[in-house]
CSV table of C-alpha atoms in Angstrom, one decimal:
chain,number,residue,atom,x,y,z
F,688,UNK,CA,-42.8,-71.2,-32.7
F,689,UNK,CA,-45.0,-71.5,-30.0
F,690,UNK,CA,-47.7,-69.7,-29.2
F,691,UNK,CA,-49.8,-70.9,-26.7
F,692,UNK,CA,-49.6,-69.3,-23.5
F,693,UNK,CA,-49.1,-71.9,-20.1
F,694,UNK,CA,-49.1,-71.0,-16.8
F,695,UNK,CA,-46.1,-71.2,-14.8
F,696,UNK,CA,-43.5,-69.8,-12.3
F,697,UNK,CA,-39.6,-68.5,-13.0
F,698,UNK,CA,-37.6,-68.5,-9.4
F,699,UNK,CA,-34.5,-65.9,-9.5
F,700,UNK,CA,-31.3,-66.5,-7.0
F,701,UNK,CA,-29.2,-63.1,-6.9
F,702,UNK,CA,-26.4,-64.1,-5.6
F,703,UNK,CA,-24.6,-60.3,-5.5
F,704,UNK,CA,-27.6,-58.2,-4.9
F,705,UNK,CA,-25.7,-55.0,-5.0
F,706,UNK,CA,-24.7,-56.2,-8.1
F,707,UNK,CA,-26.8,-57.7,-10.5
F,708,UNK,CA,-30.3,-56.4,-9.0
F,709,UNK,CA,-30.6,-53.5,-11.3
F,710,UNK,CA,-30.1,-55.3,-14.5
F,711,UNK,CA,-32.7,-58.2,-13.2
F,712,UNK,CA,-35.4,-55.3,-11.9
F,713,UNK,CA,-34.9,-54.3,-15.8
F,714,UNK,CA,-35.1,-56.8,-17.8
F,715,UNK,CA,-38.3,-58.2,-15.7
F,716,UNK,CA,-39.7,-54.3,-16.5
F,717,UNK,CA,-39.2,-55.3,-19.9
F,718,UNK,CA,-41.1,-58.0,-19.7
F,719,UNK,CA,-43.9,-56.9,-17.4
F,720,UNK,CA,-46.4,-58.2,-19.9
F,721,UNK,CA,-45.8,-61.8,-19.2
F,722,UNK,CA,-45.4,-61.6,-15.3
F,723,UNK,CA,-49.1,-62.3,-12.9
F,724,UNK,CA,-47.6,-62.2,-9.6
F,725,UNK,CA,-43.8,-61.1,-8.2
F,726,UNK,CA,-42.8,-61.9,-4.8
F,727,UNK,CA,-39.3,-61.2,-3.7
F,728,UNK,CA,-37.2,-61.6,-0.5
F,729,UNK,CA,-34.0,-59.2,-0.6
F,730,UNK,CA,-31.1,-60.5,1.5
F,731,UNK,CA,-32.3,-63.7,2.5
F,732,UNK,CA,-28.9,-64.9,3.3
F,733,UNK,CA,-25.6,-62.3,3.3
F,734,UNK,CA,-26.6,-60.5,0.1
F,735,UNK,CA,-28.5,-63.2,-1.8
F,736,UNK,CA,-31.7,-61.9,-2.6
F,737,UNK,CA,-34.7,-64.8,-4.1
F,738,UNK,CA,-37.4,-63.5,-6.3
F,739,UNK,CA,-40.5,-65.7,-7.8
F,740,UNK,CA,-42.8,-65.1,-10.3
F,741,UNK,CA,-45.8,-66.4,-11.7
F,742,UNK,CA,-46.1,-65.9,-15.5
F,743,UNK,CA,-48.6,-66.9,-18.1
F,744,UNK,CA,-46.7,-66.9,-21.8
F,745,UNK,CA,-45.3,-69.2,-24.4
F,746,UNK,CA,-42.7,-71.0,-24.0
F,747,UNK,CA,-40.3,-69.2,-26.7
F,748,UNK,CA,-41.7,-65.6,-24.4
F,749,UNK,CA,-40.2,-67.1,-20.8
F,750,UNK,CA,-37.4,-68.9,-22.7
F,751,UNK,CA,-36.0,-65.3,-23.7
F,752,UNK,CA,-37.0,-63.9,-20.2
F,753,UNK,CA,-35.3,-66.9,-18.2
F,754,UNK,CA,-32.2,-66.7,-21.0
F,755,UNK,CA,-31.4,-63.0,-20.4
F,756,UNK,CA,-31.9,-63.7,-16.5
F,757,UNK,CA,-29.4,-66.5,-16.6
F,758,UNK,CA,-26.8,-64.6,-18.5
F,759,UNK,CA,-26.0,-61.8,-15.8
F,760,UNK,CA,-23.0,-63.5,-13.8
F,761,UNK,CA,-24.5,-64.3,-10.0
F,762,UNK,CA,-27.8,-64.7,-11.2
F,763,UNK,CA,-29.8,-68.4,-11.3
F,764,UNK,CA,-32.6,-68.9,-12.9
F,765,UNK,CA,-35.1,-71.9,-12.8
F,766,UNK,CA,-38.6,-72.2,-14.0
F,767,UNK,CA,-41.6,-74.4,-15.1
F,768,UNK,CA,-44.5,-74.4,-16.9
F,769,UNK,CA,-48.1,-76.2,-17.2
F,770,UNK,CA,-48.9,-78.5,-19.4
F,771,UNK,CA,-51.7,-77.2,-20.9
């Protein structure tokens, strides 16, 4: 387990937006706690929507953030953290 908390970013591709953007909008509520900054961009392109965060958490935190993000059908997730 760990437990220090990095800085980093998570970027969200909806592909569906009609779709899948209520389940994403409430599984980031759920984890409000570990999100600084959210900037989104709804229908970019057709109805793909882009959303980025900036989050400050533990890698075992954004992995089950980023894990339940990836899951919903349409939705890609990518992310990164510091290393310190």
């Amino acid at each position: 387990m760990n437990t220090q908390n990095r800085l980093g970013f998570v970027g969200i591709i909806i592909e569906d937006r009609e779709q899948s953007a209520g389940v994403v909008n409430q599984i980031l509520s759920e984890h409000a706690d570990l999100i600084l900054a959210r900037t989104g961009i709804p229908k970019i392109k057709g109805n793909t929507s882009v959303i980025t965060l900036v989050v400050n958490s533990n890698t075992d935190e954004i992995g089950k953030l980023t894990g339940r993000l990836g899951a919903i059908n349409g939705v890609q997730v990518k992310s990164g953290l510091a290393k310190k």
